[in-house]
Tab-separated table of C-alpha atoms in Angstrom:
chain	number	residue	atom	x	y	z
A	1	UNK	CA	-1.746	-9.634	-21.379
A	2	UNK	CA	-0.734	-12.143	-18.562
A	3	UNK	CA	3.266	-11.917	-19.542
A	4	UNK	CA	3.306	-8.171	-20.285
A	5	UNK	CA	1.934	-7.079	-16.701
A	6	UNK	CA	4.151	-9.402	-14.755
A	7	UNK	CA	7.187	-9.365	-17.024
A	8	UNK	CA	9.215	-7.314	-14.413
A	9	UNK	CA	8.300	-9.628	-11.578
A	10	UNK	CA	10.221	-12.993	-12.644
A	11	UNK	CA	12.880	-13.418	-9.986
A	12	UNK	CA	14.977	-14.609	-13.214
A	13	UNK	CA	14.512	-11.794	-15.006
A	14	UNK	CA	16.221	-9.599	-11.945
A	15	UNK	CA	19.537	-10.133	-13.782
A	16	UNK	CA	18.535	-8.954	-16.947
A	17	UNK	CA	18.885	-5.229	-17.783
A	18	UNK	CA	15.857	-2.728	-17.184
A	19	UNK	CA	15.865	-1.683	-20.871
A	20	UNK	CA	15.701	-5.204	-22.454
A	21	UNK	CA	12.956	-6.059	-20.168
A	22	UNK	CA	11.060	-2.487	-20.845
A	23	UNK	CA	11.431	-3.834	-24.418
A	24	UNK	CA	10.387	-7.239	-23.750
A	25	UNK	CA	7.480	-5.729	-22.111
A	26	UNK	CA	6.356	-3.549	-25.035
A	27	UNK	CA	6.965	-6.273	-27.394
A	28	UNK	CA	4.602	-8.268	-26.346
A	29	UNK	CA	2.498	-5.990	-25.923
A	30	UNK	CA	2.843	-4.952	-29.397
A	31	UNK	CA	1.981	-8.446	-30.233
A	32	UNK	CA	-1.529	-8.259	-28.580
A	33	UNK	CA	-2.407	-4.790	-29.921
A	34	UNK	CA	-1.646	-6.495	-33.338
A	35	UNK	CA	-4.137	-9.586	-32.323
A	36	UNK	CA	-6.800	-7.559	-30.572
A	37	UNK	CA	-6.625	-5.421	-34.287
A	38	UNK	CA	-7.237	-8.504	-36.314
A	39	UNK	CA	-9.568	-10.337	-34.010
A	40	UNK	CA	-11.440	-7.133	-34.773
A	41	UNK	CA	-11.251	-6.951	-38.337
A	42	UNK	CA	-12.598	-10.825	-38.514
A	43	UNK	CA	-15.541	-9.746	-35.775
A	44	UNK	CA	-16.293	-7.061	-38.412
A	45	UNK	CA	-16.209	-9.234	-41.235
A	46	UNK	CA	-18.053	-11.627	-39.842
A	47	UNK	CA	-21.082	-9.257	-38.934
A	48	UNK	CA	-21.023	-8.164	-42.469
A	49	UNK	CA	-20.982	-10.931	-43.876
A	50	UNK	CA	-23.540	-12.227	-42.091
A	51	UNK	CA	-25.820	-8.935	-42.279
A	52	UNK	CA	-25.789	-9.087	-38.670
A	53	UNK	CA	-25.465	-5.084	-37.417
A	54	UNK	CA	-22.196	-4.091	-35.697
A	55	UNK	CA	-21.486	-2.086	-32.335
A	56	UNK	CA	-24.677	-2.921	-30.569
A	57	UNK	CA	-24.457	-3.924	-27.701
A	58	UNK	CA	-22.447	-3.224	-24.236
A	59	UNK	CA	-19.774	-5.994	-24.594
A	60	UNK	CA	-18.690	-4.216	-28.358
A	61	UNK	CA	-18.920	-0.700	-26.926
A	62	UNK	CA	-16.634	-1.616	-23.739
A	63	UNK	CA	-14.620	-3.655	-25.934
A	64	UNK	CA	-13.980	-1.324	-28.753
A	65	UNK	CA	-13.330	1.604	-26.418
A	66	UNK	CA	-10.478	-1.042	-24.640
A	67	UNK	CA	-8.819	-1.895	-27.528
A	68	UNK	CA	-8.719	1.864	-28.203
A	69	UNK	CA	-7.073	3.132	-24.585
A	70	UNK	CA	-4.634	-0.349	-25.405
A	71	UNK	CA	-3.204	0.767	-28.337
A	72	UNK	CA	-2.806	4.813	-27.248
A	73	UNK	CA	-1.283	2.932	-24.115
A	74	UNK	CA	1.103	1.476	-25.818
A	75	UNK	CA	1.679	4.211	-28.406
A	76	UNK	CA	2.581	6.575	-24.894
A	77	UNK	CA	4.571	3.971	-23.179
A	78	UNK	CA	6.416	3.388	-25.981
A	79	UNK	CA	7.100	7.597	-26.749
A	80	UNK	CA	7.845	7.901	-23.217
A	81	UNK	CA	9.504	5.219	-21.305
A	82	UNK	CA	11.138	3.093	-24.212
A	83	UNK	CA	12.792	5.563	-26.316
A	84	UNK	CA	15.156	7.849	-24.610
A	85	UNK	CA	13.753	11.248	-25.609
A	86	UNK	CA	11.450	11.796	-22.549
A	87	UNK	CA	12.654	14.281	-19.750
A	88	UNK	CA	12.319	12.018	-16.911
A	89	UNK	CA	10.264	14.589	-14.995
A	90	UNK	CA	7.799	13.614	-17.630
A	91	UNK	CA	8.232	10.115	-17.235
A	92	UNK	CA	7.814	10.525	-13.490
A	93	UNK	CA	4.307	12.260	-14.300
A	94	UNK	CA	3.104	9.533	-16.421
A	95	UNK	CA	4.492	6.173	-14.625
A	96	UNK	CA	1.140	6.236	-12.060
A	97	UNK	CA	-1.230	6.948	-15.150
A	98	UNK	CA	0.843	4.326	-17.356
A	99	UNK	CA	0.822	2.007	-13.878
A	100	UNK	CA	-3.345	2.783	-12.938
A	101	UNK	CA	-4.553	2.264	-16.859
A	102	UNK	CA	-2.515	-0.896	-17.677
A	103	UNK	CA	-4.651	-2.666	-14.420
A	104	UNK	CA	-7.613	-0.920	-15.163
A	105	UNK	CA	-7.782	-1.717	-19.402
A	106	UNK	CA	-6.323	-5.540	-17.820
A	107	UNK	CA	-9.415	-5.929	-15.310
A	108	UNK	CA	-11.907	-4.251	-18.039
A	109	UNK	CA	-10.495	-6.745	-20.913
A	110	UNK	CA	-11.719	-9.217	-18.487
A	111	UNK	CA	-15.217	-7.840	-17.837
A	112	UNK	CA	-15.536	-7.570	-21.669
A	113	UNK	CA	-14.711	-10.956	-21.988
A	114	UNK	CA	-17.230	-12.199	-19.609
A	115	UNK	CA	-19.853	-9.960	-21.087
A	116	UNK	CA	-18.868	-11.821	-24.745
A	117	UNK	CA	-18.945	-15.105	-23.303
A	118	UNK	CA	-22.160	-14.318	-21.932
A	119	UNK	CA	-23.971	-12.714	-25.014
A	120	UNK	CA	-22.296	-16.243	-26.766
A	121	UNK	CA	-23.839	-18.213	-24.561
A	122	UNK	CA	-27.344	-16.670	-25.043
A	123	UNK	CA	-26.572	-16.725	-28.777
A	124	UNK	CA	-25.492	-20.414	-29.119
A	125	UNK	CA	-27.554	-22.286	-26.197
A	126	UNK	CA	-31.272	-20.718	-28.180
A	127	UNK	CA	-31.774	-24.739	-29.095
A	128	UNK	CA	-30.424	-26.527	-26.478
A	129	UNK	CA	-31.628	-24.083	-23.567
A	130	UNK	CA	-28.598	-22.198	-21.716
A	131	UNK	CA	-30.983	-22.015	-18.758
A	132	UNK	CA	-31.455	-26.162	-18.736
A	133	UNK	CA	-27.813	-26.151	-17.787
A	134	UNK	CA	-26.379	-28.297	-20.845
A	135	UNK	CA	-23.054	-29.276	-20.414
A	136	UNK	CA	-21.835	-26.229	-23.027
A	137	UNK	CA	-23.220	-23.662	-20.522
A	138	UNK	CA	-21.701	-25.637	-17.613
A	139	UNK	CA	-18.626	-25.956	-19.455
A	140	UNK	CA	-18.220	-22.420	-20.348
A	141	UNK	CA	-19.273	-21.060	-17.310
A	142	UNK	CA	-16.471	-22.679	-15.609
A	143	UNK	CA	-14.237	-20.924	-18.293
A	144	UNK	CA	-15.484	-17.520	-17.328
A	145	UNK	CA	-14.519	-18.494	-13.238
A	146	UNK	CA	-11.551	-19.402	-14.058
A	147	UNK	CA	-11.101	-16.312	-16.063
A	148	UNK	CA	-11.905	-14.621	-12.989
A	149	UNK	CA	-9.494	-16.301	-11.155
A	150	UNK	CA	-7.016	-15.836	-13.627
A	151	UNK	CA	-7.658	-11.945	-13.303
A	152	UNK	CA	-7.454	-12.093	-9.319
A	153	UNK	CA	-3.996	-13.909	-10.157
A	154	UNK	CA	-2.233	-11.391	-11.816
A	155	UNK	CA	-3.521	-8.493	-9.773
A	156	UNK	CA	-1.996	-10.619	-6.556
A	157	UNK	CA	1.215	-11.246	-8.620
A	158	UNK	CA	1.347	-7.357	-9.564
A	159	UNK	CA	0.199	-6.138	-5.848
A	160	UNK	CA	3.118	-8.257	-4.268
A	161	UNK	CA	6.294	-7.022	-2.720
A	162	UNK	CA	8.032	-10.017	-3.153
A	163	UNK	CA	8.061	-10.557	-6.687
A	164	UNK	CA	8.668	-6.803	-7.173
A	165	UNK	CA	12.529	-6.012	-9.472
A	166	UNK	CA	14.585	-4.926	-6.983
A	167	UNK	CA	16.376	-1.720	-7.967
A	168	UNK	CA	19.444	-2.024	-10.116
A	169	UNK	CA	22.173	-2.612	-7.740
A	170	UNK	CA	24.255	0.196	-8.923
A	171	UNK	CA	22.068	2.982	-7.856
A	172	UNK	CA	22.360	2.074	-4.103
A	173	UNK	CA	25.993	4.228	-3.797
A	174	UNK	CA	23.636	6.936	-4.274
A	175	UNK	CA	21.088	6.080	-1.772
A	176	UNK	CA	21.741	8.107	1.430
A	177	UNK	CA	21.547	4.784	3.649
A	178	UNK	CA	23.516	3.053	0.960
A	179	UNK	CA	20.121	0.867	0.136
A	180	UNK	CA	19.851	-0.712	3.115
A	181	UNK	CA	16.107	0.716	2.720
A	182	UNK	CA	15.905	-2.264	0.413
A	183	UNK	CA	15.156	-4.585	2.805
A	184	UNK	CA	12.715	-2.481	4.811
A	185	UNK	CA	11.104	-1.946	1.435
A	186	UNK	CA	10.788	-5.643	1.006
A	187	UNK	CA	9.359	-6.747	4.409
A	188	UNK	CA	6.800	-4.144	4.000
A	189	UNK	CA	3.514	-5.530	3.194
A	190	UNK	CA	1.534	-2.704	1.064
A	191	UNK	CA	0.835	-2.247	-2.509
A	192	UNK	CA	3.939	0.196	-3.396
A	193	UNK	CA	5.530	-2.137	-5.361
A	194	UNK	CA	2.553	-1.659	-8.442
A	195	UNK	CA	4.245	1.562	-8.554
A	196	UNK	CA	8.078	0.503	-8.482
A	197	UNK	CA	8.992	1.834	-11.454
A	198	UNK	CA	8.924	4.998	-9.796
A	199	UNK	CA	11.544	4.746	-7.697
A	200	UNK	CA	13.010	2.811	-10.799
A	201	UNK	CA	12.495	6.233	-12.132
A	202	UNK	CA	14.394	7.781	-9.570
A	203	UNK	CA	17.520	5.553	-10.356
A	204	UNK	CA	17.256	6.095	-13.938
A	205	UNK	CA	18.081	10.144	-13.115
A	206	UNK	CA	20.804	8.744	-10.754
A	207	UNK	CA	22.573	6.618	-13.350
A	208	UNK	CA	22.045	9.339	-16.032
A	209	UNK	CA	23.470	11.758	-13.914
A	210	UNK	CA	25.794	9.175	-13.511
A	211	UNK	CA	26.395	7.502	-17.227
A	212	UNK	CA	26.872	11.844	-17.728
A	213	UNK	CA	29.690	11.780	-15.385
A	214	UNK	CA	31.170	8.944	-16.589
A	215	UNK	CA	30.554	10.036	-20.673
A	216	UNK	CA	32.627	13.210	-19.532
A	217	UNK	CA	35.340	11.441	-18.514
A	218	UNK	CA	35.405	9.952	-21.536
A	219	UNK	CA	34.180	6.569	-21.464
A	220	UNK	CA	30.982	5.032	-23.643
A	221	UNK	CA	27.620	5.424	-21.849
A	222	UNK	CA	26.057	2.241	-21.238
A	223	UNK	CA	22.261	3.593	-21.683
B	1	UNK	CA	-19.582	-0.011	-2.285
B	2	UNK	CA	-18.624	3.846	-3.117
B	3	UNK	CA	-18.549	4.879	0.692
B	4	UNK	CA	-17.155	1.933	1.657
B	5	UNK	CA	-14.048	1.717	0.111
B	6	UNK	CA	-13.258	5.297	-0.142
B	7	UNK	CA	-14.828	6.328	3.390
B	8	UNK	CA	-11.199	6.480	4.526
B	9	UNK	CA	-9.874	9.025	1.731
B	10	UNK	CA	-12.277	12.143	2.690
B	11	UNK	CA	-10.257	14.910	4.319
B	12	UNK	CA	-12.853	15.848	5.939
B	13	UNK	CA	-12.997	12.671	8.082
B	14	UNK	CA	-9.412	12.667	8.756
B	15	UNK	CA	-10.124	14.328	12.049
B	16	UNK	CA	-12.428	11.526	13.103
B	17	UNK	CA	-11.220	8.794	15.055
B	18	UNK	CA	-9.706	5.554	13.503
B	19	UNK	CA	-12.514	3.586	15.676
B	20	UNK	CA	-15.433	5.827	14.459
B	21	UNK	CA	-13.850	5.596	10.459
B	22	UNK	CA	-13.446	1.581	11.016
B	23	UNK	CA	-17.589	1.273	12.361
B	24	UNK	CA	-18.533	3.523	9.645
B	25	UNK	CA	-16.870	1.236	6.838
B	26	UNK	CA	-17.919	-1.592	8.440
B	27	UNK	CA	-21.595	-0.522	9.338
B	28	UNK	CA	-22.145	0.960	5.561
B	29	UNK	CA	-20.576	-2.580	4.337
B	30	UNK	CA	-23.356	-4.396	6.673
B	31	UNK	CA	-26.094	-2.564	4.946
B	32	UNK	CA	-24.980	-3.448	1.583
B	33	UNK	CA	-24.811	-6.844	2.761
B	34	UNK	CA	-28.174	-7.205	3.773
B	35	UNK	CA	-29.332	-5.507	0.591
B	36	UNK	CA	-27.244	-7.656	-1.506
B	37	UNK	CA	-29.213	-10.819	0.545
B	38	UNK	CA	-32.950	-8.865	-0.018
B	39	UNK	CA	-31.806	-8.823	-3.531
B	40	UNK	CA	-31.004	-12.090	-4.330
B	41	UNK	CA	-33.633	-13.802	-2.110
B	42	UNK	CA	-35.748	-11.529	-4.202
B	43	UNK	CA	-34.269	-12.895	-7.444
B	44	UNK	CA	-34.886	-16.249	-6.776
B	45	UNK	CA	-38.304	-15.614	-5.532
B	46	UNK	CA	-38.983	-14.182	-9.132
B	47	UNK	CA	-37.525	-17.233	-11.019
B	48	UNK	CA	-39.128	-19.822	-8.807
B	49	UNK	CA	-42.814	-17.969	-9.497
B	50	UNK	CA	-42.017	-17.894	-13.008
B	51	UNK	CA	-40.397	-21.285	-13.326
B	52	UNK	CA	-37.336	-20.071	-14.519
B	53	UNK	CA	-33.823	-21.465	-13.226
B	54	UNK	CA	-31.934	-20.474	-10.973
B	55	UNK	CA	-28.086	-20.721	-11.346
B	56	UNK	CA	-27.788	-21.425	-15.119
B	57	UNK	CA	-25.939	-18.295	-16.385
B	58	UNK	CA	-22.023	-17.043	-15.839
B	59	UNK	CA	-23.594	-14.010	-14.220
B	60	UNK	CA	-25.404	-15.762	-11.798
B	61	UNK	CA	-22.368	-17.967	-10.916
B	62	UNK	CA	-20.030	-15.278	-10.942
B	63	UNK	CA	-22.736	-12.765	-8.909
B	64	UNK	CA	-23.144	-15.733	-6.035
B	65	UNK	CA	-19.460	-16.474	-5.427
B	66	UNK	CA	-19.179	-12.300	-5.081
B	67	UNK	CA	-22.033	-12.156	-2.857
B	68	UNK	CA	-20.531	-15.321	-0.763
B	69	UNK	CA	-16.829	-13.754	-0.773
B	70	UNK	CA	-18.274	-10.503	0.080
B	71	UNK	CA	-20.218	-11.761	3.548
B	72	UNK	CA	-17.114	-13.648	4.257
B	73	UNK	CA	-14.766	-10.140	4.137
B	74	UNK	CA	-17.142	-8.474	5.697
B	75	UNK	CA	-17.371	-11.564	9.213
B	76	UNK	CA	-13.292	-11.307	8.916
B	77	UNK	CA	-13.168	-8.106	8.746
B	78	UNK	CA	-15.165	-7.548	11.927
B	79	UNK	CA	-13.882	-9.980	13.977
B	80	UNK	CA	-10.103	-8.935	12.839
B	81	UNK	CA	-10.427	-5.300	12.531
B	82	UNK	CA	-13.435	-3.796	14.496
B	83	UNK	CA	-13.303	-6.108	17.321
B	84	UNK	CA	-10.395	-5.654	19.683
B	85	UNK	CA	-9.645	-9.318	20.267
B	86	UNK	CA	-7.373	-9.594	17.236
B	87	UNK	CA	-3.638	-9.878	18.264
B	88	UNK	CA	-2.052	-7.002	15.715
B	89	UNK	CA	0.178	-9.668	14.447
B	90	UNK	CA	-2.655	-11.466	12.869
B	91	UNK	CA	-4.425	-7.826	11.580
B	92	UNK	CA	-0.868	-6.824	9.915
B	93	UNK	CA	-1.003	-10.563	8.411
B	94	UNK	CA	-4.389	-10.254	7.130
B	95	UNK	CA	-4.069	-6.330	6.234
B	96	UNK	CA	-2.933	-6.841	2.839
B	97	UNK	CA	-5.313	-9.926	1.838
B	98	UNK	CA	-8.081	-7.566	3.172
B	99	UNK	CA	-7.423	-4.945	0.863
B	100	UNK	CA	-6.770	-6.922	-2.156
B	101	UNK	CA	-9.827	-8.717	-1.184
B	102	UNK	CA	-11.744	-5.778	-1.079
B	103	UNK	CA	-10.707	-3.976	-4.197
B	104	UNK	CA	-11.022	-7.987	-5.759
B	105	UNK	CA	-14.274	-8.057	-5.177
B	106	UNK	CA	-14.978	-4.450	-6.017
B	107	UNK	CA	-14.143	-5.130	-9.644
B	108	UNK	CA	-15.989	-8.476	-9.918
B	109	UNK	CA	-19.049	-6.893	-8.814
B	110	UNK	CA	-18.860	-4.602	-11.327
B	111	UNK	CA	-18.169	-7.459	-14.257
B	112	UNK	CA	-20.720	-9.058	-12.417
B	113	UNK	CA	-23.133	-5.665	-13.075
B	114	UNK	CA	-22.083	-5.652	-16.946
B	115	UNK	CA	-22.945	-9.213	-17.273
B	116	UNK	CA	-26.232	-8.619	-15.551
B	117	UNK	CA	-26.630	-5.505	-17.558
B	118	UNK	CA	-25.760	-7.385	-20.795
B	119	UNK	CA	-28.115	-10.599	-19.993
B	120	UNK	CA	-31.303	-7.991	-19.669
B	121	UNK	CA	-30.528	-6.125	-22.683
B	122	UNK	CA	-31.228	-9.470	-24.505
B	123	UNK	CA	-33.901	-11.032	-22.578
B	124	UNK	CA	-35.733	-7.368	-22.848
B	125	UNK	CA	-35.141	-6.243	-26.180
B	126	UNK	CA	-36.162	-9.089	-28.004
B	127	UNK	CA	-39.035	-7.467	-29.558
B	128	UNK	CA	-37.380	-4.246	-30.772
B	129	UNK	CA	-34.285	-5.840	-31.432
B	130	UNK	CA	-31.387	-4.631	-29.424
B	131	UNK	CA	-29.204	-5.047	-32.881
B	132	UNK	CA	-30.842	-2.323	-34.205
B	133	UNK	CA	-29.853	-0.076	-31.550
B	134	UNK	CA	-32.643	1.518	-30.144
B	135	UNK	CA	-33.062	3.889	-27.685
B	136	UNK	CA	-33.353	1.588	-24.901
B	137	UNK	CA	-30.298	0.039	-25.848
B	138	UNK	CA	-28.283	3.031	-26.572
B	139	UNK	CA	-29.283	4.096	-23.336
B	140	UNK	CA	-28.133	1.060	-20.968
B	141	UNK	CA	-24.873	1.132	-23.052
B	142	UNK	CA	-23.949	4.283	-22.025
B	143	UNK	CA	-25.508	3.361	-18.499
B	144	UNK	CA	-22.784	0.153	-18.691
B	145	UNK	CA	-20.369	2.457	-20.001
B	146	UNK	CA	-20.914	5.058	-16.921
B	147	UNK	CA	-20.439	1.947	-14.559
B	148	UNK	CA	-17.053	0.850	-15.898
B	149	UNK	CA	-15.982	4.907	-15.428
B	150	UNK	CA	-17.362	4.641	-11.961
B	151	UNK	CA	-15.494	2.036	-11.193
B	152	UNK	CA	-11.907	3.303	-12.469
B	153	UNK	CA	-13.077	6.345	-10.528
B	154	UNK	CA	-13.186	4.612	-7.418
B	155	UNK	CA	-10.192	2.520	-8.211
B	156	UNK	CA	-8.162	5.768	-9.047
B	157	UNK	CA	-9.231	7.503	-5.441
B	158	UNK	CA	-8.455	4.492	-4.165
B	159	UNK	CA	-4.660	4.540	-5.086
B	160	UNK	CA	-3.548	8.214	-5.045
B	161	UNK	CA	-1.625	9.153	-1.829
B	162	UNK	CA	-3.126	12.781	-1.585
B	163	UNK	CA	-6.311	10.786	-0.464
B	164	UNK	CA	-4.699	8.879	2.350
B	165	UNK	CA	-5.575	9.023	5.344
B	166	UNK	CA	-2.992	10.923	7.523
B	167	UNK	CA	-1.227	8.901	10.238
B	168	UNK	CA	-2.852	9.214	13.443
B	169	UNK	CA	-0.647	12.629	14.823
B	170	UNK	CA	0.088	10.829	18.202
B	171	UNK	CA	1.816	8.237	16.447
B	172	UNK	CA	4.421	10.129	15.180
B	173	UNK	CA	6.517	10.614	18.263
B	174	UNK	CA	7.264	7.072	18.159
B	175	UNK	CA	8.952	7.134	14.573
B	176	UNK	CA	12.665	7.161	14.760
B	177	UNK	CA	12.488	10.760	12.719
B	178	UNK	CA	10.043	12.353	14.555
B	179	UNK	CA	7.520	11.922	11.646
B	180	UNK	CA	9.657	13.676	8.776
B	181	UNK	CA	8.830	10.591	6.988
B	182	UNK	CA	4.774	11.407	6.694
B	183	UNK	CA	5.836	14.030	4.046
B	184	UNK	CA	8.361	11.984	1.648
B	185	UNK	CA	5.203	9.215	1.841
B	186	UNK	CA	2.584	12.100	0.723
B	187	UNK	CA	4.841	13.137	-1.647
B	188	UNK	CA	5.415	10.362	-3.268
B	189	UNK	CA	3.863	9.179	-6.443
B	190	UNK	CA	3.198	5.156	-5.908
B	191	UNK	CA	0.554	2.757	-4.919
B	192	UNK	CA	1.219	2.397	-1.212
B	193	UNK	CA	-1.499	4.714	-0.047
B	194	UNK	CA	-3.887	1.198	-0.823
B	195	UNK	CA	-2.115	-0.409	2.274
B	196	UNK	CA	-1.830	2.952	4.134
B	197	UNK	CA	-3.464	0.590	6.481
B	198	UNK	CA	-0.405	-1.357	7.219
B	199	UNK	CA	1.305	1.544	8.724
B	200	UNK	CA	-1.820	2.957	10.599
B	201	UNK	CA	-1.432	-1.089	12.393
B	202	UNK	CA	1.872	-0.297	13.425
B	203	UNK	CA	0.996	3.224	14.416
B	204	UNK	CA	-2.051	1.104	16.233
B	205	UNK	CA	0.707	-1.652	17.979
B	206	UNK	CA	2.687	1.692	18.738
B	207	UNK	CA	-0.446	3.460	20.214
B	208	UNK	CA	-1.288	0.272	22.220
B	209	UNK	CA	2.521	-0.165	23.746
B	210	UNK	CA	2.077	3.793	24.853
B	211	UNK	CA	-1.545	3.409	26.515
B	212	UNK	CA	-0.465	0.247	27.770
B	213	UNK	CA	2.114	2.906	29.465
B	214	UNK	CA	-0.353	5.224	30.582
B	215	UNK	CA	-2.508	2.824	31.752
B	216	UNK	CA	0.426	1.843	34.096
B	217	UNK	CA	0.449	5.078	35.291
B	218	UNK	CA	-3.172	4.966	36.397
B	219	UNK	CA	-4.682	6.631	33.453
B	220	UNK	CA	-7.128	6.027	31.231
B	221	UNK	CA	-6.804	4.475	28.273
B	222	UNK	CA	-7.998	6.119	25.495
B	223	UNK	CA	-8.054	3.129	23.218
């Protein structure tokens, strides 16, 4: 999930155009859903294979329930900001929801995965005694830090002005200052850049209204 | 942590002073503190009079660094925030790390919770067998469940602008519209409202340069 969530915040990506990126961005996520759906079949499999009961415990309830809100995430994303259907009043509704569950399934991916590492760890250490600190538990425990770590990464990287997309360079002729709010926008230290897509949002009306103009006058839209 | 973190996003307090909001957070973030130290003193007494060790697990490694990073937000958060010694350069630097910080450790503590929650289940369920679900079992699931909806509760209060904190009123004379600006920033649909803070600091720097004015004039200051 590390490239999905950060996709927009590549300074090299700044040139590329919003929808390949959006579609970048639900590819890959795509590609995760499809992993996270296998990995489950084999955990399945596995359990009943090996007689051992399924959905027992916390880390499998959590876990299944993730996997669930990840794939109707992407199923709404997908309805509503990649194909070009949506009213964008409705798109303007969801981007906070779309914006608040991709962080929250993110950080609760990585609870689950601490909570699996940790029923593995009881599971595997029985004969060599997790709690004698063998170099296994010391080993993986330093996996689930850095797992940690990684997490507190991306939600800096996501939380950060400066690595924000800056709005598509067009829409400034319709800002009222011209855009020179960009730069105040960029020296501000706060967390409104999570939700840039908003004002993204608000250029995507602009350069309809825009692309509507310029389809009347006879020329190809380039939406 | 509820109070704590969302102390600031009650209307109901919005008529209390910055300085009473800022010793409440603070005071209610003490007392957690200090429970948070009871509880782990008392967790260590418990292994060490049943010779078990201390430290092994990912929980316990994870739980520590939490408790550590926790103590430390809460000394620089005194000295930078509560006390008045800070120069407001150095509270709009830290502002932003603060917050992260805060909502950083937030989450861990909660991963922290479902790996503690998770480690129990097996330790005390041996006997019945947590894999065949029973009650017990079913029950702290749902209990683990009910923590991870807590938390995206808090999370979600956390980062909705209706809940922000108003600027303080005398503040707005010094904005170069007069204040019109409070209502495009309630209005809007983003993540700022977590660093509200940053703009209560400059409405603080403002408030400062105006006492500092008064105080010229042989008032009071009300700061």
């Amino acid at each position: 999930m590390l490239g999905q969530i950060i996709v927009y915040r590549l300074p090299w990506t700044w040139k590329c155009s919003k929808l390949l990126m959006k579609s970048i961005h639900a590819g890959l996520h795509a590609v995760a859903a499809i992993l996270a759906i296998i990995s489950l079949v084999a955990v399945f499999d596995f359990h009943n294979a090996k007689n051992i009961p399924n959905m027992y415990s916390l880390h499998s309830w959590v876990g299944l329930t993730v996997v669930i809100l990840y794939i109707l995430q992407l199923l709404l994303g997908v309805f509503i900001f990649l194909l070009p259907w949506a009213p964008l009043s409705l798109r303007a509704l969801v981007m906070p929801i779309h914006v608040y569950s991709g962080l929250l399934i993110f950080g609760t991916v990585i609870a689950t995965v601490l909570m699996g590492v940790t029923e593995k760890l009881f599971f595997a250490l029985t004969s060599s005694g997790y709690s004698t600190s063998p170099p296994e538990g010391v080993f993986t425990n330093t996996l689930g830090l850095l797992i940690v770590v990684f997490g507190a990464l991306i939600f800096w990287i996501v939380t950060r002005p400066q690595w924000q997309r800056p709005k598509e360079p067009n829409s400034i002729f319709l800002q009222p200052n011209g855009g020179a709010q960009e730069g105040v926008e960029g020296s501000a230290i706060n967390f409104s850049n999570v939700d840039k897509s908003d004002s993204e949002l608000n250029n995507e009306v602009a350069a309809r209204k825009r692309n509507f103009i310029v389809d009347e006058a006879g020329q190809r839209s380039t939406m």
